[in-house]
Amino acid sequence: MITPELINLKDYELSGGGKLGESFIKRDNPDILLKIYSIERRQMALDEYERAWKVFKSGISCPEPGELVTTDDGRLGILFKRIHDKKSYARALSEHPELLDKYAAEFADFCKKLHSTRPEPGLFPSAKDQHIKGIMDNPFLTPDEKEGLKRFIMNLPDADTALHGDLHYGNVIFTPDGQKYLIDLSDFCTGTPLFDIGVMLVQTQLISEEMSVELYHINKTVSMQF
């Protein structure tokens, strides 16, 4: 069990936020990014810390992780080597919708490279196990719905390829020199790429117009074209 290092949040400057937490830049070292999770997301922080290190050591492109830390109010965080001048494909698309074809092709090529990677067996959870656990823990599904979804998942093809687990155009970032990185790695797993494609379909087709704009800064027409 890793004991997180206590940090003083006054040593960091807020740089962004989202539904799961906030990001900060270290005041005396702008090469260090701090990602802090909300108090109810402690397990997600632990999952990302563990999996980010495994992803990085596997040679898959992601920001280099550092220490697991905690604030005085009990929130967990992870230090990362900061990727300067980065931009997510969601943000880039919102700013330059005329470059949709270019961005979509780059994103697809990067995902194909990810989905052709085979990590060491047993290093990451299987997507089937991960999704079945999520279904069984879901309080809004009936027992019959849970069993039906479980059967559907078990009938999907088996595979040992790398999966992001929450793949969408907000979770791939790129820099002006063309480097690309996966972020938000708490759900990283292995299995058939159908799981990652399914997440993309949900994020582009099944969420509301309002949620698409709130989360990704783009409307559903542009999202579905992507």
XYZ file of N, CA and C in Angstrom:
678
model
N 0.848 -1.194 0.000
C 0.000 0.000 0.000
C 0.884 1.244 0.000
N 0.720 2.096 -0.985
C 1.516 3.312 -1.088
C 0.911 4.402 -0.200
N 1.759 5.038 0.576
C 1.320 6.157 1.402
C 1.508 7.449 0.624
N 0.421 8.168 0.318
C 0.570 9.400 -0.463
C 1.297 10.492 0.314
N 2.074 11.277 -0.402
C 2.815 12.379 0.213
C 1.897 13.581 0.404
N 1.952 14.193 1.579
C 1.149 15.376 1.861
C 1.770 16.582 1.179
N 0.948 17.326 0.422
C 1.417 18.536 -0.251
C 0.600 19.729 0.220
N 1.154 20.919 -0.011
C 0.465 22.169 0.269
C -0.051 22.720 -1.055
N -1.357 22.791 -1.189
C -1.955 23.215 -2.453
C -1.606 24.662 -2.800
N -1.142 25.432 -1.799
C -0.731 26.812 -2.073
C 0.529 26.865 -2.944
N 1.230 25.746 -3.045
C 2.420 25.688 -3.896
C 2.070 25.466 -5.366
N 0.765 25.359 -5.651
C 0.312 25.059 -7.009
C -0.716 26.091 -7.459
N -0.750 26.338 -8.756
C -1.700 27.298 -9.325
C -2.739 26.555 -10.158
N -4.016 26.834 -9.895
C -5.099 26.173 -10.612
C -5.000 26.460 -12.108
N -5.109 25.393 -12.915
C -5.024 25.571 -14.370
C -6.252 25.060 -15.106
N -7.075 24.265 -14.443
C -8.263 23.754 -15.113
C -9.085 22.902 -14.170
N -10.298 22.575 -14.593
C -11.169 21.768 -13.761
C -12.169 21.003 -14.592
N -12.814 20.028 -13.988
C -13.812 19.217 -14.655
C -14.697 18.552 -13.629
N -15.532 17.612 -14.112
C -16.493 16.975 -13.218
C -15.821 16.028 -12.226
N -14.596 15.588 -12.529
C -13.933 14.619 -11.659
C -12.886 15.233 -10.741
N -12.452 16.454 -11.035
C -11.424 17.067 -10.208
C -10.841 18.305 -10.862
N -9.625 18.651 -10.439
C -8.971 19.871 -10.905
C -7.512 19.590 -11.258
N -6.928 20.461 -12.069
C -5.507 20.356 -12.396
C -4.802 21.640 -11.995
N -3.538 21.494 -11.582
C -2.735 22.605 -11.091
C -1.334 22.506 -11.694
N -0.651 23.647 -11.753
C 0.749 23.699 -12.181
C 1.581 24.156 -10.986
N 2.689 23.488 -10.751
C 3.548 23.837 -9.610
C 4.161 25.218 -9.836
N 4.048 26.075 -8.846
C 4.464 27.468 -9.005
C 5.965 27.606 -9.271
N 6.772 26.792 -8.592
C 8.219 26.933 -8.764
C 8.799 25.955 -9.785
N 7.918 25.171 -10.433
C 8.377 24.243 -11.467
C 7.238 23.998 -12.455
N 7.137 24.800 -13.516
C 6.023 24.671 -14.461
C 6.056 23.397 -15.293
N 7.052 22.548 -15.072
C 7.098 21.255 -15.765
C 6.314 20.181 -15.020
N 5.754 20.541 -13.846
C 5.008 19.572 -13.037
C 3.527 19.940 -13.034
N 2.699 18.960 -13.413
C 1.247 19.108 -13.389
C 0.687 18.247 -12.265
N -0.215 18.801 -11.491
C -0.887 18.080 -10.421
C -2.338 17.865 -10.815
N -2.774 16.622 -10.774
C -4.174 16.288 -11.026
C -4.785 15.858 -9.704
N -5.773 16.632 -9.215
C -6.432 16.361 -7.945
C -7.846 15.851 -8.215
N -8.220 14.776 -7.533
C -9.543 14.189 -7.690
C -10.473 14.676 -6.589
N -11.768 14.717 -6.886
C -12.739 15.061 -5.857
C -12.723 13.987 -4.775
N -13.197 14.329 -3.594
C -13.065 13.463 -2.423
C -13.750 12.119 -2.630
N -14.863 12.108 -3.413
C -15.584 10.858 -3.623
C -14.951 9.999 -4.714
N -13.853 10.473 -5.323
C -13.199 9.730 -6.410
C -11.848 9.150 -5.976
N -11.733 8.812 -4.708
C -10.459 8.284 -4.211
C -10.039 7.015 -4.956
N -10.995 6.113 -5.179
C -10.641 4.869 -5.859
C -10.197 5.135 -7.289
N -10.825 6.092 -7.946
C -10.416 6.442 -9.300
C -8.981 6.965 -9.310
N -8.630 7.750 -8.301
C -7.258 8.259 -8.201
C -6.270 7.114 -8.041
N -6.601 6.160 -7.175
C -5.718 5.015 -6.971
C -5.606 4.172 -8.234
N -6.729 3.979 -8.926
C -6.714 3.203 -10.172
C -5.855 3.893 -11.227
N -6.015 5.216 -11.344
C -5.237 5.905 -12.368
C -3.746 5.897 -12.033
N -3.422 6.081 -10.768
C -2.011 6.053 -10.379
C -1.375 4.717 -10.770
N -2.044 3.628 -10.424
C -1.514 2.300 -10.731
C -1.419 2.066 -12.234
N -2.491 2.394 -12.950
C -2.527 2.067 -14.377
C -1.688 3.024 -15.211
N -1.602 4.296 -14.791
C -0.774 5.245 -15.541
C 0.680 4.794 -15.547
N 1.145 4.307 -14.403
C 2.523 3.817 -14.343
C 2.710 2.598 -15.246
N 1.742 1.701 -15.235
C 1.839 0.503 -16.069
C 1.781 0.859 -17.557
N 0.907 1.798 -17.905
C 0.812 2.240 -19.304
C 2.130 2.856 -19.746
N 2.663 3.743 -18.907
C 3.917 4.422 -19.242
C 5.061 3.418 -19.397
N 5.171 2.475 -18.465
C 6.248 1.493 -18.519
C 6.074 0.515 -19.674
N 4.841 0.405 -20.192
C 4.592 -0.476 -21.337
C 4.969 0.185 -22.660
N 5.371 1.462 -22.602
C 5.773 2.164 -23.815
C 4.621 2.778 -24.578
N 3.434 2.799 -23.988
C 2.275 3.431 -24.615
C 2.314 4.923 -24.294
N 2.037 5.747 -25.281
C 2.232 7.184 -25.143
C 1.232 7.800 -24.164
N 1.770 8.287 -23.034
C 0.978 8.989 -22.027
C 1.918 9.894 -21.247
N 1.398 10.920 -20.576
C 2.274 11.757 -19.747
C 2.958 10.926 -18.672
N 4.216 11.228 -18.395
C 4.960 10.464 -17.400
C 4.410 10.743 -16.000
N 3.969 9.692 -15.290
C 3.434 9.916 -13.944
C 4.550 10.062 -12.910
N 4.187 10.687 -11.783
C 5.116 10.815 -10.667
C 4.501 10.259 -9.407
N 4.565 11.028 -8.315
C 4.135 10.529 -7.014
C 2.621 10.638 -6.838
N 2.114 9.773 -5.960
C 0.750 9.885 -5.455
C 0.787 10.838 -4.263
N -0.114 11.830 -4.230
C -0.074 12.846 -3.179
C -1.467 13.027 -2.589
N -1.503 13.732 -1.450
C -2.775 14.045 -0.817
C -2.744 15.476 -0.304
N -3.901 16.096 -0.268
C -4.026 17.445 0.285
C -4.473 17.349 1.737
N -4.437 18.471 2.448
C -4.809 18.434 3.864
C -6.296 18.190 4.072
N -7.120 18.304 3.002
C -8.546 18.002 3.134
C -8.866 16.575 2.681
N -7.829 15.774 2.418
C -8.035 14.358 2.149
C -8.200 13.973 0.698
N -8.076 14.923 -0.210
C -8.183 14.583 -1.634
C -6.875 13.970 -2.129
N -6.991 12.984 -2.998
C -5.817 12.360 -3.592
C -5.494 13.010 -4.933
N -4.208 12.996 -5.266
C -3.773 13.552 -6.538
C -2.565 12.809 -7.071
N -2.255 13.078 -8.322
C -1.096 12.477 -8.971
C -0.288 13.584 -9.628
N 1.024 13.525 -9.450
C 1.912 14.437 -10.157
C 2.278 13.820 -11.507
N 2.277 14.648 -12.537
C 2.661 14.223 -13.874
C 3.690 15.192 -14.447
N 4.521 14.693 -15.344
C 5.357 15.577 -16.147
C 4.439 16.321 -17.106
N 4.467 17.632 -17.031
C 3.532 18.450 -17.805
C 3.851 18.411 -19.296
N 2.817 18.247 -20.090
C 2.937 18.336 -21.547
C 2.614 19.774 -21.939
N 3.622 20.521 -22.344
C 3.425 21.933 -22.667
C 2.712 22.103 -24.013
N 1.908 23.162 -24.099
C 1.219 23.535 -25.345
C 0.337 22.415 -25.877
N -0.172 21.580 -24.994
C -1.019 20.467 -25.430
C -2.442 20.964 -25.677
N -3.171 20.172 -26.433
C -4.573 20.470 -26.698
C -5.290 19.152 -26.954
N -6.470 18.996 -26.407
C -7.237 17.784 -26.692
C -7.903 17.924 -28.064
N -8.244 16.787 -28.637
C -8.938 16.841 -29.930
C -10.317 17.471 -29.792
N -10.935 17.342 -28.626
C -12.217 18.007 -28.406
C -12.051 19.523 -28.457
N -11.041 20.043 -27.746
C -10.808 21.484 -27.744
C -10.389 21.985 -29.117
N -9.510 21.229 -29.779
C -9.052 21.636 -31.106
C -10.216 21.688 -32.092
N -11.095 20.707 -32.010
C -12.234 20.656 -32.917
C -13.195 21.812 -32.670
N -13.344 22.205 -31.390
C -14.229 23.326 -31.073
C -13.676 24.642 -31.608
N -12.348 24.749 -31.667
C -11.722 25.981 -32.135
C -11.558 26.020 -33.652
N -11.404 24.845 -34.258
C -11.176 24.782 -35.707
C -12.008 23.667 -36.339
N -13.330 23.839 -36.387
C -14.173 22.785 -36.971
C -13.877 22.542 -38.448
N -13.257 23.511 -39.108
C -12.917 23.319 -40.523
C -11.819 22.279 -40.718
N -11.127 21.913 -39.626
C -10.070 20.901 -39.700
C -10.565 19.530 -39.237
N -11.884 19.341 -39.252
C -12.472 18.113 -38.751
C -11.870 16.869 -39.407
N -11.765 16.850 -40.733
C -11.248 15.664 -41.424
C -9.819 15.344 -40.984
N -9.005 16.374 -40.847
C -7.609 16.185 -40.418
C -7.561 15.625 -39.001
N -8.315 16.234 -38.090
C -8.289 15.788 -36.705
C -8.837 14.366 -36.573
N -9.911 14.063 -37.281
C -10.508 12.726 -37.186
C -9.545 11.658 -37.691
N -8.837 11.951 -38.775
C -7.879 10.985 -39.321
C -6.718 10.765 -38.353
N -6.209 11.853 -37.763
C -5.116 11.724 -36.789
C -5.560 10.904 -35.578
N -6.748 11.216 -35.087
C -7.274 10.512 -33.922
C -7.437 9.030 -34.232
N -8.003 8.710 -35.388
C -8.231 7.313 -35.766
C -6.911 6.560 -35.911
N -5.914 7.192 -36.518
C -4.612 6.537 -36.671
C -3.987 6.241 -35.309
N -4.110 7.194 -34.385
C -3.556 6.998 -33.045
C -4.270 5.848 -32.334
N -5.596 5.786 -32.480
C -6.360 4.711 -31.842
C -6.028 3.357 -32.458
N -5.818 3.323 -33.761
C -5.446 2.053 -34.409
C -4.103 1.560 -33.885
N -3.188 2.483 -33.638
C -1.899 2.098 -33.071
C -2.093 1.538 -31.659
N -2.917 2.196 -30.852
C -3.216 1.699 -29.513
C -3.811 0.297 -29.588
N -4.764 0.114 -30.497
C -5.493 -1.151 -30.580
C -4.701 -2.254 -31.293
N -3.507 -1.950 -31.701
C -2.613 -2.988 -32.227
C -1.529 -3.352 -31.211
N -1.611 -2.744 -30.023
C -0.638 -2.989 -28.958
C -1.150 -4.083 -28.030
N -0.278 -4.999 -27.678
C -0.641 -6.087 -26.773
C 0.234 -6.021 -25.523
N -0.320 -5.530 -24.425
C 0.466 -5.448 -23.182
C 0.783 -6.847 -22.647
N 1.656 -6.879 -21.671
C 1.987 -8.130 -20.993
C 0.715 -8.760 -20.436
N 0.495 -10.051 -20.663
C -0.728 -10.704 -20.165
C -0.910 -10.512 -18.661
N -2.124 -10.160 -18.273
C -2.450 -9.993 -16.860
C -2.069 -8.657 -16.266
N -1.428 -7.789 -17.049
C -0.983 -6.500 -16.504
C -2.163 -5.585 -16.210
N -3.183 -5.639 -17.064
C -4.372 -4.798 -16.909
C -5.613 -5.680 -16.786
N -6.674 -5.147 -16.188
C -7.930 -5.910 -16.128
C -8.489 -6.138 -17.529
N -9.336 -7.159 -17.657
C -10.010 -7.363 -18.933
C -11.220 -6.439 -19.021
N -11.502 -5.965 -20.234
C -12.658 -5.088 -20.428
C -13.952 -5.806 -20.057
N -14.021 -7.097 -20.356
C -15.235 -7.847 -20.020
C -15.476 -7.834 -18.513
N -14.441 -8.165 -17.742
C -14.595 -8.176 -16.282
C -14.946 -6.788 -15.757
N -14.305 -5.776 -16.317
C -14.508 -4.403 -15.856
C -15.939 -3.941 -16.103
N -16.449 -4.237 -17.302
C -17.811 -3.814 -17.631
C -18.855 -4.628 -16.873
N -18.611 -5.912 -16.720
C -19.571 -6.740 -15.981
C -19.657 -6.278 -14.529
N -18.534 -5.957 -13.918
C -18.563 -5.455 -12.537
C -19.372 -4.158 -12.461
N -19.146 -3.247 -13.449
C -19.901 -2.007 -13.458
C -21.394 -2.226 -13.591
N -21.766 -3.208 -14.397
C -23.183 -3.526 -14.580
C -23.773 -4.107 -13.302
N -23.062 -5.046 -12.695
C -23.578 -5.686 -11.489
C -23.683 -4.705 -10.320
N -22.839 -3.684 -10.304
C -22.871 -2.681 -9.235
C -23.861 -1.548 -9.515
N -24.476 -1.547 -10.701
C -25.359 -0.450 -11.094
C -26.708 -0.577 -10.376
N -27.085 0.407 -9.570
C -28.328 0.294 -8.799
C -29.591 0.546 -9.618
N -29.444 0.999 -10.863
C -30.602 1.369 -11.675
C -31.035 0.267 -12.639
N -30.287 -0.839 -12.683
C -30.620 -1.945 -13.572
C -31.339 -3.040 -12.797
N -32.320 -3.676 -13.450
C -33.011 -4.799 -12.837
C -32.139 -6.048 -12.951
N -32.401 -7.075 -12.149
C -31.637 -8.320 -12.272
C -31.674 -8.905 -13.678
N -32.828 -8.854 -14.342
C -32.925 -9.384 -15.706
C -32.074 -8.568 -16.675
N -32.076 -7.247 -16.496
C -31.249 -6.401 -17.370
C -29.771 -6.694 -17.160
N -29.387 -6.876 -15.912
C -27.981 -7.182 -15.612
C -27.563 -8.493 -16.254
N -28.402 -9.507 -16.162
C -28.052 -10.803 -16.745
C -28.006 -10.724 -18.264
N -28.927 -9.965 -18.858
C -28.928 -9.816 -20.310
C -27.679 -9.105 -20.814
N -27.292 -8.056 -20.123
C -26.081 -7.324 -20.511
C -24.836 -8.181 -20.294
N -24.829 -8.943 -19.210
C -23.693 -9.830 -18.953
C -23.548 -10.858 -20.067
N -24.662 -11.458 -20.502
C -24.609 -12.437 -21.600
C -24.097 -11.785 -22.876
N -24.574 -10.562 -23.147
C -24.131 -9.854 -24.356
C -22.618 -9.639 -24.330
N -22.101 -9.176 -23.195
C -20.663 -8.916 -23.077
C -19.860 -10.199 -23.210
N -20.309 -11.253 -22.575
C -19.574 -12.513 -22.634
C -19.529 -13.086 -24.042
N -20.497 -12.725 -24.876
C -20.530 -13.223 -26.255
C -19.690 -12.388 -27.215
N -19.133 -11.277 -26.742
C -18.247 -10.485 -27.594
C -16.929 -11.232 -27.785
N -16.204 -10.926 -28.863
C -14.936 -11.627 -29.108
C -13.934 -11.392 -27.970
N -13.115 -12.383 -27.708
C -12.013 -12.224 -26.759
C -10.812 -11.629 -27.492
N -10.065 -10.786 -26.804
C -8.862 -10.185 -27.384
C -7.967 -9.710 -26.255
N -6.681 -9.518 -26.569
C -5.716 -9.088 -25.550
C -5.077 -7.755 -25.908
N -5.765 -6.965 -26.729
C -5.208 -5.684 -27.161
C -5.472 -4.587 -26.129
N -4.638 -3.559 -26.159
C -4.760 -2.444 -25.216
C -6.004 -1.617 -25.541
N -6.706 -1.221 -24.493
C -7.879 -0.355 -24.611
C -7.758 0.795 -23.625
N -8.204 1.969 -24.033
C -8.209 3.097 -23.106
C -9.256 2.899 -22.024
N -10.428 2.409 -22.405
C -11.493 2.160 -21.442
C -12.494 3.281 -21.329
N -12.086 4.513 -21.651
C -12.996 5.669 -21.670
C -12.582 6.557 -22.841
N -12.530 5.955 -24.003
C -11.958 6.623 -25.169
C -12.919 7.640 -25.774
N -12.480 8.868 -25.847
C -13.192 9.909 -26.592
C -12.208 11.010 -26.927
N -12.646 11.956 -27.724
C -11.714 12.964 -28.234
C -11.252 13.973 -27.193
N -11.767 13.880 -25.976
C -11.233 14.681 -24.881
C -10.084 14.007 -24.161
N -9.906 12.707 -24.397
C -8.887 11.951 -23.674
C -7.666 11.615 -24.520
N -7.536 12.264 -25.651
C -6.301 12.205 -26.435
C -5.843 13.649 -26.650
N -4.611 13.937 -26.266
C -4.064 15.284 -26.433
C -2.910 15.242 -27.427
N -2.614 16.384 -28.018
C -1.503 16.458 -28.968
C -0.790 17.793 -28.816
N 0.435 17.852 -29.323
C 1.259 19.057 -29.246
C 1.536 19.565 -30.655
N 2.016 20.802 -30.786
C 2.273 21.352 -32.127
C 3.252 20.537 -32.961
N 4.158 19.781 -32.313
C 5.119 18.983 -33.069
C 4.579 17.597 -33.442
N 3.291 17.367 -33.157
C 2.655 16.134 -33.604
C 2.662 14.982 -32.615
N 3.197 15.198 -31.395
C 3.182 14.137 -30.394
C 1.764 13.976 -29.830
N 1.365 12.743 -29.582
C 0.022 12.464 -29.072
C 0.124 11.613 -27.810
N -0.810 11.849 -26.870
C -0.769 11.172 -25.581
C -2.180 10.814 -25.125
N -2.292 9.674 -24.458
C -3.526 9.298 -23.782
C -3.532 9.894 -22.379
N -4.673 10.400 -21.942
C -4.819 10.886 -20.576
C -6.038 10.223 -19.935
N -6.214 10.416 -18.628
C -7.338 9.849 -17.869
C -7.357 8.331 -18.022
N -6.424 7.677 -17.348
C -6.144 6.257 -17.588
C -6.717 5.319 -16.524
N -7.660 5.766 -15.733
C -8.149 4.933 -14.625
C -8.911 3.703 -15.094
N -9.399 3.697 -16.350
C -10.160 2.552 -16.866
C -9.369 1.737 -17.887
N -8.066 1.971 -18.006
C -7.265 1.264 -19.005
C -7.383 -0.245 -18.784
N -7.535 -0.993 -19.878
C -7.791 -2.421 -19.777
C -7.386 -3.099 -21.080
N -7.736 -4.355 -21.236
C -7.471 -5.072 -22.483
C -8.736 -5.770 -22.949
N -8.824 -5.974 -24.258
C -9.994 -6.637 -24.831
C -10.182 -6.244 -26.279
N -11.342 -6.543 -26.817
C -11.626 -6.171 -28.193
C -11.837 -4.665 -28.310
N -11.315 -4.046 -29.375
C -11.529 -2.603 -29.579
C -12.999 -2.217 -29.690
N -13.891 -3.187 -29.832
C -15.319 -2.869 -29.856
C -15.743 -2.100 -28.607
N -15.076 -2.367 -27.471
C -15.417 -1.642 -26.250
C -15.088 -0.157 -26.382
N -13.891 0.173 -26.874
C -13.524 1.583 -27.055
C -14.397 2.251 -28.104
N -14.695 1.533 -29.179
C -15.567 2.091 -30.219
C -16.955 2.353 -29.645
N -17.404 1.452 -28.767
C -18.701 1.652 -28.137
C -18.753 2.914 -27.300
N -17.667 3.190 -26.565
C -17.611 4.428 -25.781
C -17.690 5.643 -26.700
N -16.960 5.592 -27.814
C -17.003 6.707 -28.770
C -18.420 6.918 -29.297
N -19.125 5.837 -29.586
C -20.497 5.954 -30.088
C -21.407 6.589 -29.042
N -21.239 6.189 -27.784
C -22.043 6.784 -26.713
C -21.763 8.281 -26.608
N -20.471 8.639 -26.623
C -20.085 10.035 -26.426
C -20.479 10.925 -27.609
N -20.665 10.349 -28.776
C -21.019 11.170 -29.934
C -22.504 11.121 -30.273
N -23.164 9.977 -30.035
C -24.533 9.812 -30.518
C -25.590 9.790 -29.425
N -25.257 9.284 -28.240
C -26.280 9.052 -27.234
C -26.368 10.122 -26.164
N -25.344 10.959 -26.010
C -25.456 12.040 -25.027
C -26.269 13.183 -25.621
N -26.778 14.033 -24.763
C -27.618 15.143 -25.219
C -26.778 16.248 -25.862
N -27.447 17.115 -26.598
C -26.783 18.280 -27.194
C -26.121 19.123 -26.104
N -26.851 19.335 -24.994
C -26.328 20.172 -23.911
C -25.080 19.550 -23.296
N -25.094 18.245 -23.094
C -23.936 17.582 -22.498
C -22.748 17.596 -23.439
N -22.992 17.449 -24.737
C -21.909 17.484 -25.710
C -21.194 18.836 -25.671
N -21.968 19.899 -25.591
C -21.379 21.242 -25.540
C -20.670 21.462 -24.206
N -21.284 21.008 -23.110
C -20.691 21.214 -21.786
C -19.376 20.452 -21.635
N -19.346 19.193 -22.088
C -18.166 18.359 -21.874
C -17.084 18.585 -22.923
N -17.501 18.774 -24.188
C -16.530 18.763 -25.282
C -16.504 20.049 -26.113
N -17.397 20.992 -25.780
C -17.382 22.312 -26.424
C -17.819 22.259 -27.889
N -18.441 21.159 -28.314
C -18.880 21.053 -29.706
C -20.315 20.509 -29.727
N -21.062 20.890 -30.786
C -22.426 20.399 -30.887
C -22.449 18.982 -31.474
N -23.623 18.363 -31.427
C -23.715 16.961 -31.824
C -23.529 16.769 -33.324
N -23.862 17.758 -34.123
C -23.651 17.631 -35.570
C -22.170 17.460 -35.872
N -21.341 18.320 -35.317
C -19.897 18.218 -35.511
C -19.371 16.940 -34.872
N -19.880 16.621 -33.694
C -19.438 15.418 -32.978
C -19.685 14.162 -33.813
N -20.850 14.043 -34.406
C -21.169 12.852 -35.178
C -20.404 12.816 -36.501
N -20.122 13.997 -37.073
C -19.272 14.020 -38.262
C -17.875 13.481 -37.929
N -17.369 13.876 -36.758
C -16.065 13.389 -36.314
C -16.078 11.872 -36.184
